[in-house]
Amino acid sequence: MILEYHLIEEPESRWARTPENFRRDLERLREGGYRLIGLGDLLDGRMALPAGATPVVLTFDDSSPGQLRFVERDGKVEVDPNSAVGILEAFSRQRPEFGKTTTFYVLPGAKQPHKLFGQPEYEKAKLEYLAARGFEIGNHTLWHANLSKYPEATVRTQIAQAQQWIHRHVPGYRLRTLALPMGAYPRDLSWAIRGSVDGVSYQHDAILMVAGGAAPSPFSRRFDPYRLPRIQALESELSYWLRHFAQRPEERFVSDGDSQVVTIPRARRSDLREMTAKRFRILDDD
Ligand SMILES: [Zn+2]
């Protein structure tokens, strides 16, 4: 599952998860045997998880303040413990085995409160904080453009300028992935994958949609990095998918405990992508 969060704030709504419910989501996932991995690790097939654990990826769209808020306390600036990053860091201190790597799809040119988490004085500090602590930053266009509506030049400029604006704060940061605003693909997929505008070159290893259910395993033939589905982290969707995988363990990716090895029933070997046999040792699970 690649989960997709938007606002982290009160009250709970279609686009908002409360801090308390977000905390509970982490605990439910942990209890269900899930562990966080970074999206980059998923793309690289780097499933460094203990045997029996199931990977889950967390993504946050639209850089609103509830995702990462700085507060001043006793003259010191710190992360609000009720913002998503504060909650994740506290949870991972208590439960280090769960992990904390998540991906933030930020909007560097949006209207407030969606411009780089909504506190202009801390924009740079926040992006530096995320990059330094192993969180991932992804491209979500400059101001949330619906890429299906625009000609090639506009699509490419939206993507390249987003990267350029992010690089003002974290120079050289490699933006590996793009989340499509509203899940809307440009008329030609290649415009979103790689390109160059006014000397700014971008290249995405994956493109994320806004819906579509659980993602296939990165070792599977069905894995298409340019059409990665996500699950919106609403109460109803989360409950549905947690129950789904609890009832259908055969559909669930479970780590064999060795990230160099892919273990699969012999009868399903033909499901593997070609790349898998080249880069990993394949074991039969019979
Ligand atoms: Zn968005």
Short mmCIF file of C-alpha atoms and ligand atoms in Angstrom, two decimals:
data_model
loop_
_atom_site.label_atom_id
_atom_site.label_comp_id
_atom_site.label_asym_id
_atom_site.label_seq_id
_atom_site.Cartn_x
_atom_site.Cartn_y
_atom_site.Cartn_z
CA MET A 1 0.00 0.00 0.00
CA ILE A 2 1.11 3.51 -0.82
CA LEU A 3 -1.02 5.70 1.45
CA GLU A 4 -1.86 9.29 0.56
CA TYR A 5 -2.53 11.92 3.20
CA HIS A 6 -3.59 15.53 2.70
CA LEU A 7 -4.40 17.76 5.66
CA ILE A 8 -3.46 16.73 9.20
CA GLU A 9 -5.77 18.87 11.30
CA GLU A 10 -9.07 19.07 13.18
CA PRO A 11 -11.78 18.21 12.38
CA GLU A 12 -11.72 14.94 10.46
CA SER A 13 -13.12 15.42 6.92
CA ARG A 14 -12.82 14.16 3.36
CA TRP A 15 -9.37 15.74 3.02
CA ALA A 16 -8.28 15.89 6.67
CA ARG A 17 -7.08 13.30 9.15
CA THR A 18 -6.87 14.51 12.74
CA PRO A 19 -3.51 14.24 14.53
CA GLU A 20 -5.07 11.69 16.86
CA ASN A 21 -6.36 9.54 14.01
CA PHE A 22 -3.03 9.78 12.21
CA ARG A 23 -1.30 8.52 15.37
CA ARG A 24 -3.83 5.70 15.52
CA ASP A 25 -3.17 4.83 11.86
CA LEU A 26 0.51 4.34 12.64
CA GLU A 27 -0.33 2.07 15.55
CA ARG A 28 -2.86 0.06 13.52
CA LEU A 29 -0.33 -0.43 10.75
CA ARG A 30 2.37 -1.46 13.19
CA GLU A 31 0.08 -3.93 14.93
CA GLY A 32 -0.94 -5.33 11.56
CA GLY A 33 2.69 -6.23 10.79
CA TYR A 34 3.40 -3.27 8.51
CA ARG A 35 6.67 -1.33 8.49
CA LEU A 36 7.48 1.94 6.73
CA ILE A 37 9.83 1.94 3.79
CA GLY A 38 10.80 4.92 1.67
CA LEU A 39 9.33 5.23 -1.80
CA GLY A 40 12.89 5.22 -3.16
CA ASP A 41 13.50 1.86 -1.50
CA LEU A 42 10.30 0.49 -3.00
CA LEU A 43 11.38 1.62 -6.48
CA ASP A 44 14.79 0.04 -6.02
CA GLY A 45 13.33 -3.19 -4.62
CA ARG A 46 15.27 -2.58 -1.40
CA MET A 47 12.97 -4.33 1.07
CA ALA A 48 15.18 -4.22 4.15
CA LEU A 49 12.56 -5.58 6.52
CA PRO A 50 12.54 -8.38 9.09
CA ALA A 51 10.98 -11.68 8.04
CA GLY A 52 7.21 -11.54 8.18
CA ALA A 53 6.88 -7.76 7.88
CA THR A 54 4.88 -6.04 5.13
CA PRO A 55 6.08 -2.74 3.64
CA VAL A 56 3.87 0.33 3.56
CA VAL A 57 4.73 3.73 2.01
CA LEU A 58 3.33 7.01 3.35
CA THR A 59 2.94 10.08 1.14
CA PHE A 60 1.70 13.58 1.96
CA ASP A 61 0.39 15.90 -0.74
CA ASP A 62 0.11 19.69 -1.02
CA SER A 63 2.52 20.85 1.77
CA SER A 64 -0.03 22.22 4.26
CA PRO A 65 1.08 23.44 7.73
CA GLY A 66 -0.37 20.45 9.62
CA GLN A 67 2.15 18.21 7.87
CA LEU A 68 5.18 20.12 9.14
CA ARG A 69 4.71 23.07 11.47
CA PHE A 70 7.46 24.82 13.39
CA VAL A 71 6.64 26.34 16.78
CA GLU A 72 8.68 28.51 19.11
CA ARG A 73 9.06 27.26 22.63
CA ASP A 74 11.31 28.97 25.17
CA GLY A 75 13.06 30.83 22.40
CA LYS A 76 13.78 27.61 20.49
CA VAL A 77 12.22 26.60 17.19
CA GLU A 78 10.99 23.03 17.10
CA VAL A 79 8.65 20.76 15.18
CA ASP A 80 5.05 20.92 16.40
CA PRO A 81 4.44 17.52 18.05
CA ASN A 82 0.91 17.56 16.57
CA SER A 83 2.07 17.99 12.99
CA ALA A 84 2.59 14.86 10.90
CA VAL A 85 6.40 15.02 11.11
CA GLY A 86 6.24 15.54 14.89
CA ILE A 87 3.89 12.59 15.25
CA LEU A 88 6.05 10.37 13.05
CA GLU A 89 9.23 11.23 14.90
CA ALA A 90 7.67 10.65 18.33
CA PHE A 91 6.20 7.36 17.16
CA SER A 92 9.50 6.16 15.75
CA ARG A 93 11.28 7.01 19.01
CA GLN A 94 8.85 4.71 20.83
CA ARG A 95 8.68 2.13 18.05
CA PRO A 96 11.96 2.39 16.15
CA GLU A 97 11.26 -0.87 14.33
CA PHE A 98 8.33 0.82 12.52
CA GLY A 99 10.50 3.31 10.61
CA LYS A 100 9.64 6.90 9.72
CA THR A 101 10.62 7.52 6.09
CA THR A 102 7.78 9.23 4.24
CA THR A 103 7.50 11.34 1.09
CA PHE A 104 6.24 14.93 0.91
CA TYR A 105 4.85 16.20 -2.40
CA VAL A 106 5.34 19.92 -1.95
CA LEU A 107 4.04 22.97 -3.83
CA PRO A 108 6.70 25.71 -3.96
CA GLY A 109 4.52 28.22 -5.87
CA ALA A 110 1.01 27.62 -4.48
CA LYS A 111 -1.20 30.07 -2.60
CA GLN A 112 -1.02 29.89 1.17
CA PRO A 113 -1.40 27.83 3.22
CA HIS A 114 -0.05 25.33 0.69
CA LYS A 115 3.20 27.03 -0.25
CA LEU A 116 5.92 24.86 1.32
CA PHE A 117 3.94 24.18 4.50
CA GLY A 118 2.55 27.68 5.00
CA GLN A 119 5.13 29.47 7.18
CA PRO A 120 7.17 31.63 4.77
CA GLU A 121 9.90 32.35 7.32
CA TYR A 122 10.63 28.62 7.73
CA GLU A 123 10.38 27.39 4.13
CA LYS A 124 14.09 26.79 3.79
CA ALA A 125 14.51 25.35 7.28
CA LYS A 126 11.67 22.91 6.70
CA LEU A 127 12.97 21.55 3.41
CA GLU A 128 16.44 21.27 4.91
CA TYR A 129 14.96 19.50 7.93
CA LEU A 130 13.16 16.94 5.76
CA ALA A 131 16.19 16.29 3.58
CA ALA A 132 18.57 15.99 6.54
CA ARG A 133 16.35 13.56 8.44
CA GLY A 134 15.83 11.08 5.63
CA PHE A 135 12.34 12.15 4.64
CA GLU A 136 11.78 12.31 0.90
CA ILE A 137 10.67 15.37 -1.07
CA GLY A 138 8.78 14.89 -4.33
CA ASN A 139 7.55 17.07 -7.20
CA HIS A 140 3.84 18.00 -7.25
CA THR A 141 4.22 20.79 -9.87
CA LEU A 142 4.70 24.47 -9.14
CA TRP A 143 1.15 25.34 -8.08
CA HIS A 144 -0.91 22.17 -8.47
CA ALA A 145 -1.51 22.42 -12.20
CA ASN A 146 -3.94 19.99 -13.79
CA LEU A 147 -1.46 18.65 -16.34
CA SER A 148 -4.15 17.17 -18.61
CA LYS A 149 -5.28 20.68 -19.57
CA TYR A 150 -2.02 22.20 -20.76
CA PRO A 151 0.24 22.07 -23.80
CA GLU A 152 3.67 20.51 -23.58
CA ALA A 153 5.54 23.72 -22.77
CA THR A 154 3.35 24.51 -19.76
CA VAL A 155 3.51 20.95 -18.43
CA ARG A 156 7.29 20.93 -18.61
CA THR A 157 7.61 24.40 -17.10
CA GLN A 158 5.35 23.48 -14.15
CA ILE A 159 7.58 20.51 -13.37
CA ALA A 160 10.94 22.14 -14.02
CA GLN A 161 10.12 25.32 -12.09
CA ALA A 162 8.87 23.33 -9.10
CA GLN A 163 12.26 21.60 -8.99
CA GLN A 164 14.12 24.88 -9.48
CA TRP A 165 12.21 26.55 -6.61
CA ILE A 166 12.83 23.58 -4.31
CA HIS A 167 16.52 23.69 -5.23
CA ARG A 168 16.76 27.28 -4.00
CA HIS A 169 16.31 25.82 -0.52
CA VAL A 170 17.98 22.42 -0.90
CA PRO A 171 20.45 22.72 -3.78
CA GLY A 172 21.01 19.55 -5.76
CA TYR A 173 18.32 17.54 -3.98
CA ARG A 174 17.32 14.67 -6.28
CA LEU A 175 13.55 14.74 -6.83
CA ARG A 176 12.98 11.14 -7.90
CA THR A 177 9.21 11.11 -8.13
CA LEU A 178 6.24 13.18 -9.31
CA ALA A 179 2.73 12.98 -7.84
CA LEU A 180 0.18 14.15 -10.40
CA PRO A 181 -2.13 16.92 -9.13
CA MET A 182 -5.65 15.43 -9.14
CA GLY A 183 -4.14 12.31 -10.70
CA ALA A 184 -4.32 13.97 -14.13
CA TYR A 185 -1.78 12.76 -16.71
CA PRO A 186 -0.48 15.10 -19.39
CA ARG A 187 -1.51 14.20 -22.95
CA ASP A 188 1.92 12.62 -23.46
CA LEU A 189 3.35 10.69 -20.52
CA SER A 190 6.94 11.35 -21.63
CA TRP A 191 6.57 15.07 -20.84
CA ALA A 192 6.30 14.15 -17.16
CA ILE A 193 9.10 11.60 -17.07
CA ARG A 194 12.09 13.63 -18.18
CA GLY A 195 12.95 16.90 -19.77
CA SER A 196 14.85 20.13 -19.69
CA VAL A 197 13.55 23.70 -19.53
CA ASP A 198 15.86 26.71 -19.53
CA GLY A 199 18.76 24.64 -18.26
CA VAL A 200 16.77 22.83 -15.55
CA SER A 201 16.72 19.08 -16.18
CA TYR A 202 14.31 16.75 -14.45
CA GLN A 203 14.00 12.97 -14.44
CA HIS A 204 11.41 10.98 -12.53
CA ASP A 205 11.80 7.33 -11.62
CA ALA A 206 8.12 7.07 -10.78
CA ILE A 207 4.82 8.89 -11.22
CA LEU A 208 2.08 8.55 -8.63
CA MET A 209 -1.66 8.64 -9.15
CA VAL A 210 -4.23 9.67 -6.53
CA ALA A 211 -6.18 6.39 -6.42
CA GLY A 212 -6.18 2.86 -7.76
CA GLY A 213 -5.80 0.60 -4.73
CA ALA A 214 -2.73 -1.26 -3.55
CA ALA A 215 0.43 -1.14 -5.65
CA PRO A 216 1.84 -4.35 -7.12
CA SER A 217 5.13 -5.65 -5.72
CA PRO A 218 8.18 -4.00 -7.33
CA PHE A 219 9.28 -7.50 -8.34
CA SER A 220 6.09 -8.17 -10.26
CA ARG A 221 5.45 -7.77 -13.99
CA ARG A 222 2.41 -5.72 -13.07
CA PHE A 223 4.58 -3.06 -11.41
CA ASP A 224 4.53 0.07 -13.57
CA PRO A 225 6.56 2.85 -11.94
CA TYR A 226 4.89 5.50 -14.14
CA ARG A 227 1.42 4.48 -12.98
CA LEU A 228 1.78 3.84 -9.28
CA PRO A 229 -1.61 3.63 -7.58
CA ARG A 230 -2.24 5.04 -4.13
CA ILE A 231 -4.83 4.59 -1.41
CA GLN A 232 -6.30 7.75 0.15
CA ALA A 233 -5.82 7.52 3.89
CA LEU A 234 -9.44 8.01 4.91
CA GLU A 235 -10.98 5.95 7.68
CA SER A 236 -13.16 4.00 5.23
CA GLU A 237 -10.36 3.25 2.74
CA LEU A 238 -7.81 2.34 5.39
CA SER A 239 -10.20 -0.02 7.14
CA TYR A 240 -11.16 -1.59 3.83
CA TRP A 241 -7.57 -2.31 2.80
CA LEU A 242 -6.36 -3.46 6.20
CA ARG A 243 -9.24 -5.93 6.30
CA HIS A 244 -8.61 -6.91 2.69
CA PHE A 245 -5.03 -7.98 3.37
CA ALA A 246 -5.88 -9.56 6.73
CA GLN A 247 -8.39 -11.78 4.91
CA ARG A 248 -6.22 -12.45 1.84
CA PRO A 249 -2.70 -13.13 3.08
CA GLU A 250 -1.83 -14.63 -0.33
CA GLU A 251 -2.15 -11.15 -1.90
CA ARG A 252 0.06 -9.50 0.64
CA PHE A 253 3.78 -8.87 0.20
CA VAL A 254 5.61 -10.43 3.14
CA SER A 255 9.34 -10.02 3.64
CA ASP A 256 11.51 -13.15 3.73
CA GLY A 257 14.01 -11.20 5.85
CA ASP A 258 16.74 -11.00 3.19
CA SER A 259 16.67 -7.99 0.87
CA GLN A 260 18.90 -9.79 -1.66
CA VAL A 261 16.39 -12.62 -2.02
CA VAL A 262 12.92 -12.78 -3.54
CA THR A 263 10.91 -15.77 -2.40
CA ILE A 264 7.91 -16.83 -4.46
CA PRO A 265 5.86 -20.01 -5.04
CA ARG A 266 7.30 -21.89 -8.03
CA ALA A 267 3.94 -21.75 -9.81
CA ARG A 268 4.03 -17.93 -9.73
CA ARG A 269 7.60 -17.44 -10.94
CA SER A 270 6.38 -16.18 -14.29
CA ASP A 271 4.83 -13.21 -12.44
CA LEU A 272 8.31 -11.79 -11.79
CA ARG A 273 9.69 -8.88 -13.80
CA GLU A 274 12.78 -9.62 -15.84
CA MET A 275 14.83 -7.23 -13.73
CA THR A 276 14.09 -9.27 -10.62
CA ALA A 277 15.98 -12.38 -11.67
CA LYS A 278 18.94 -10.24 -12.78
CA ARG A 279 19.35 -8.34 -9.53
CA PHE A 280 18.05 -10.74 -6.87
CA ARG A 281 18.36 -14.36 -5.88
CA ILE A 282 15.06 -16.17 -6.41
CA LEU A 283 13.98 -18.84 -3.96
CA ASP A 284 10.99 -21.15 -4.22
CA ASP A 285 8.43 -20.99 -1.50
CA ASP A 286 7.09 -24.56 -1.79
ZN ZN B 1 -2.31 17.59 -4.57
#
